[in-house]
C-alpha cells in the first residue's frame, strides 16, 4: 500500500518534472521565434532556461543597409510594385440597407481565415448580425464563407488592404455607400501580420514596417475614420484584438525573448517609415515588431476609452482569445515549430484553444451583455499569467486555454503607461495623416 507521504512525494516529483519539461520546451520553441540567420550563425542557444533570454539582448542584429532598403532588393516589398493600387479599388456596393434589415451591422477585419473567420461565422449564425467581412482577398472571403455555411444574406465581403492607408479610406467610403444612412454598430479589428523569421523588414505601401503598419497603423486609421458614424449607433462596440505577447506580466510576453518594448518611441518620432523599422528606433527584429504592434493595439483601446467613451457611448475593449497554435498567423514559422507548438501549448502550458472556440470568444466580447463595459481587456481561463495547473483530465488549466469563464484581465504596467500611450496616439495620428476633419467631432476632443 502507498502512504500519504509517498503520494505527496510523487506529486512533488511530478510537479518538478512538469516544470523542467516546460522550461526545456520553452527554450526549444523559442528558437522558432528567432530570425533564421540566428540559427545559421550559431547565435541561438537551445540550452537557455526560462529565466534567460534564448537570444542574448546584446547579440548583434545587423540593420538593413540604406542602399539595400531603398533598392527594394531585401525589403520584402518591391519598390516598383504596390500591394494596393487604384486599379484594385473595389466598386462600391449599394442598397445594403435592404440586406441588413433590422440586424446589427458588424465589420470584422481579417475575416477570411482563423480567428476573424470563426468570429464572423459565429455572429452571422446568431441571426442578429449582418457581417461585413473586410478582407485582402475578396474571392477567398466569399469561398470560405460558403464553405463554413454562413447563411445567405447574412454577410458581404469587402476589400480592405491594411498595408495601404488609401485602401483603408476607400473601404470606409465603400462601407458608407453600402450601408447608406444606418450607422455601423460594431467593429472588430482582428487582422494581423506576424513575421518572426524574416531577417529584414518588409514594408507597407506607405513605408511602414509590415507588422506595425498592418496591425497598428491600418487599424488606428480605420477606427478613427468610423468613430463619428458609430457614435450614432445604440450599444456600439469596438474590439481590437490584443495578445499576451504584448504583456510582459504573462509567460508568453515576459519569459519568451524578445519582450515588447516601445522605448521612448524614437522610431515613431522619426516618422516610423522606411528605413525606420522599429517603434523604439532599434534595428529590425521580426518577433519584437509583432509584440510592439500588439502593445500599440492595446494602448489604442485605452486611449479610445479615455478620450471618447463618455462622449460617444461606444464600448472600447481588447481581448486575448487564447493561443490559437494552428492559426495561419504562424504560417511564417518553420515546419518543425508548426508541428510541435500546438502539442506543447495543449499538453504542457495549457494555453491552447481551437480556432472555433477562439472565434466564439471574440464574438462574445461583441454580443454578450456582460461585456458592455468599456476599457476592459478580456480573457478566459486564467489569462496566461502562469503555466497551467494540472487537472484530473490530464490537461493543464488556468493558462488562458480552452474552457473557463470570461473575466477582466490585468495588463502589464508598460501597456498601462498613460504618458507613453498619449505619445503613441499623437505620433500615430501624424504617421497616418489623420486630419481633424476626419476625426470625431472634427477633432475637438483632441485639443
PDB file of N, CA, C and O in Angstrom, residues 14-15 18 22 346-350 387-398:
ATOM      1  N   UNK A  14       6.287  14.940  -9.666  1.00  0.00           N
ATOM      2  CA  UNK A  14       5.578  15.211 -10.914  1.00  0.00           C
ATOM      3  C   UNK A  14       5.593  16.708 -11.224  1.00  0.00           C
ATOM      4  O   UNK A  14       5.786  17.111 -12.369  1.00  0.00           O
ATOM      5  N   UNK A  15       5.400  17.528 -10.162  1.00  0.00           N
ATOM      6  CA  UNK A  15       5.405  18.971 -10.355  1.00  0.00           C
ATOM      7  C   UNK A  15       6.765  19.448 -10.855  1.00  0.00           C
ATOM      8  O   UNK A  15       6.853  20.277 -11.764  1.00  0.00           O
ATOM      9  N   UNK A  18       7.210  18.437 -14.520  1.00  0.00           N
ATOM     10  CA  UNK A  18       6.425  19.273 -15.418  1.00  0.00           C
ATOM     11  C   UNK A  18       7.123  20.615 -15.634  1.00  0.00           C
ATOM     12  O   UNK A  18       7.220  21.123 -16.753  1.00  0.00           O
ATOM     13  N   UNK A  22       8.594  22.048 -19.088  1.00  0.00           N
ATOM     14  CA  UNK A  22       8.125  23.341 -19.585  1.00  0.00           C
ATOM     15  C   UNK A  22       9.285  24.245 -19.936  1.00  0.00           C
ATOM     16  O   UNK A  22       9.312  24.887 -20.990  1.00  0.00           O
ATOM     17  N   UNK A 346      -0.963  22.691 -25.823  1.00  0.00           N
ATOM     18  CA  UNK A 346      -2.115  21.928 -25.346  1.00  0.00           C
ATOM     19  C   UNK A 346      -1.798  21.115 -24.091  1.00  0.00           C
ATOM     20  O   UNK A 346      -2.576  21.101 -23.128  1.00  0.00           O
ATOM     21  N   UNK A 347      -0.637  20.436 -24.091  1.00  0.00           N
ATOM     22  CA  UNK A 347      -0.362  19.469 -23.025  1.00  0.00           C
ATOM     23  C   UNK A 347       0.679  19.912 -22.000  1.00  0.00           C
ATOM     24  O   UNK A 347       0.841  19.257 -20.978  1.00  0.00           O
ATOM     25  N   UNK A 348       1.394  21.001 -22.271  1.00  0.00           N
ATOM     26  CA  UNK A 348       2.409  21.452 -21.315  1.00  0.00           C
ATOM     27  C   UNK A 348       1.996  22.762 -20.639  1.00  0.00           C
ATOM     28  O   UNK A 348       1.874  22.840 -19.419  1.00  0.00           O
ATOM     29  N   UNK A 349       1.748  23.809 -21.442  1.00  0.00           N
ATOM     30  CA  UNK A 349       1.414  25.100 -20.830  1.00  0.00           C
ATOM     31  C   UNK A 349      -0.077  25.249 -20.550  1.00  0.00           C
ATOM     32  O   UNK A 349      -0.476  26.001 -19.664  1.00  0.00           O
ATOM     33  N   UNK A 350      -0.912  24.564 -21.338  1.00  0.00           N
ATOM     34  CA  UNK A 350      -2.359  24.696 -21.164  1.00  0.00           C
ATOM     35  C   UNK A 350      -2.932  25.939 -21.796  1.00  0.00           C
ATOM     36  O   UNK A 350      -4.075  26.306 -21.519  1.00  0.00           O
ATOM     37  N   UNK A 387       1.901  29.176 -16.195  1.00  0.00           N
ATOM     38  CA  UNK A 387       1.647  27.958 -16.950  1.00  0.00           C
ATOM     39  C   UNK A 387       0.473  27.249 -16.280  1.00  0.00           C
ATOM     40  O   UNK A 387       0.161  27.494 -15.117  1.00  0.00           O
ATOM     41  N   UNK A 388      -0.175  26.363 -17.012  1.00  0.00           N
ATOM     42  CA  UNK A 388      -1.385  25.729 -16.498  1.00  0.00           C
ATOM     43  C   UNK A 388      -1.140  24.822 -15.299  1.00  0.00           C
ATOM     44  O   UNK A 388      -0.060  24.264 -15.118  1.00  0.00           O
ATOM     45  N   UNK A 389      -2.161  24.692 -14.490  1.00  0.00           N
ATOM     46  CA  UNK A 389      -2.143  23.759 -13.367  1.00  0.00           C
ATOM     47  C   UNK A 389      -2.720  22.428 -13.838  1.00  0.00           C
ATOM     48  O   UNK A 389      -3.751  22.388 -14.502  1.00  0.00           O
ATOM     49  N   UNK A 390      -2.064  21.341 -13.480  1.00  0.00           N
ATOM     50  CA  UNK A 390      -2.515  20.025 -13.934  1.00  0.00           C
ATOM     51  C   UNK A 390      -3.879  19.692 -13.336  1.00  0.00           C
ATOM     52  O   UNK A 390      -4.157  19.992 -12.178  1.00  0.00           O
ATOM     53  N   UNK A 391      -4.746  19.088 -14.141  1.00  0.00           N
ATOM     54  CA  UNK A 391      -6.089  18.754 -13.686  1.00  0.00           C
ATOM     55  C   UNK A 391      -6.351  17.270 -13.916  1.00  0.00           C
ATOM     56  O   UNK A 391      -5.628  16.612 -14.668  1.00  0.00           O
ATOM     57  N   UNK A 392      -7.394  16.714 -13.276  1.00  0.00           N
ATOM     58  CA  UNK A 392      -7.664  15.275 -13.360  1.00  0.00           C
ATOM     59  C   UNK A 392      -7.848  14.748 -14.776  1.00  0.00           C
ATOM     60  O   UNK A 392      -7.611  13.571 -15.033  1.00  0.00           O
ATOM     61  N   UNK A 393      -8.280  15.604 -15.717  1.00  0.00           N
ATOM     62  CA  UNK A 393      -8.484  15.118 -17.087  1.00  0.00           C
ATOM     63  C   UNK A 393      -7.184  15.030 -17.872  1.00  0.00           C
ATOM     64  O   UNK A 393      -7.179  14.707 -19.063  1.00  0.00           O
ATOM     65  N   UNK A 394      -6.056  15.345 -17.218  1.00  0.00           N
ATOM     66  CA  UNK A 394      -4.766  15.222 -17.877  1.00  0.00           C
ATOM     67  C   UNK A 394      -4.340  16.425 -18.674  1.00  0.00           C
ATOM     68  O   UNK A 394      -3.302  16.406 -19.328  1.00  0.00           O
ATOM     69  N   UNK A 395      -5.132  17.500 -18.637  1.00  0.00           N
ATOM     70  CA  UNK A 395      -4.789  18.703 -19.392  1.00  0.00           C
ATOM     71  C   UNK A 395      -4.637  19.872 -18.431  1.00  0.00           C
ATOM     72  O   UNK A 395      -5.474  20.068 -17.548  1.00  0.00           O
ATOM     73  N   UNK A 396      -3.589  20.675 -18.585  1.00  0.00           N
ATOM     74  CA  UNK A 396      -3.386  21.819 -17.691  1.00  0.00           C
ATOM     75  C   UNK A 396      -4.456  22.882 -17.871  1.00  0.00           C
ATOM     76  O   UNK A 396      -4.964  23.090 -18.971  1.00  0.00           O
ATOM     77  N   UNK A 397      -4.826  23.514 -16.777  1.00  0.00           N
ATOM     78  CA  UNK A 397      -5.857  24.547 -16.794  1.00  0.00           C
ATOM     79  C   UNK A 397      -5.311  25.847 -16.221  1.00  0.00           C
ATOM     80  O   UNK A 397      -4.365  25.845 -15.448  1.00  0.00           O
ATOM     81  N   UNK A 398      -5.954  26.968 -16.600  1.00  0.00           N
ATOM     82  CA  UNK A 398      -5.632  28.247 -15.989  1.00  0.00           C
ATOM     83  C   UNK A 398      -4.596  29.063 -16.711  1.00  0.00           C
ATOM     84  O   UNK A 398      -4.100  30.054 -16.185  1.00  0.00           O
TER      85      UNK A 398
END
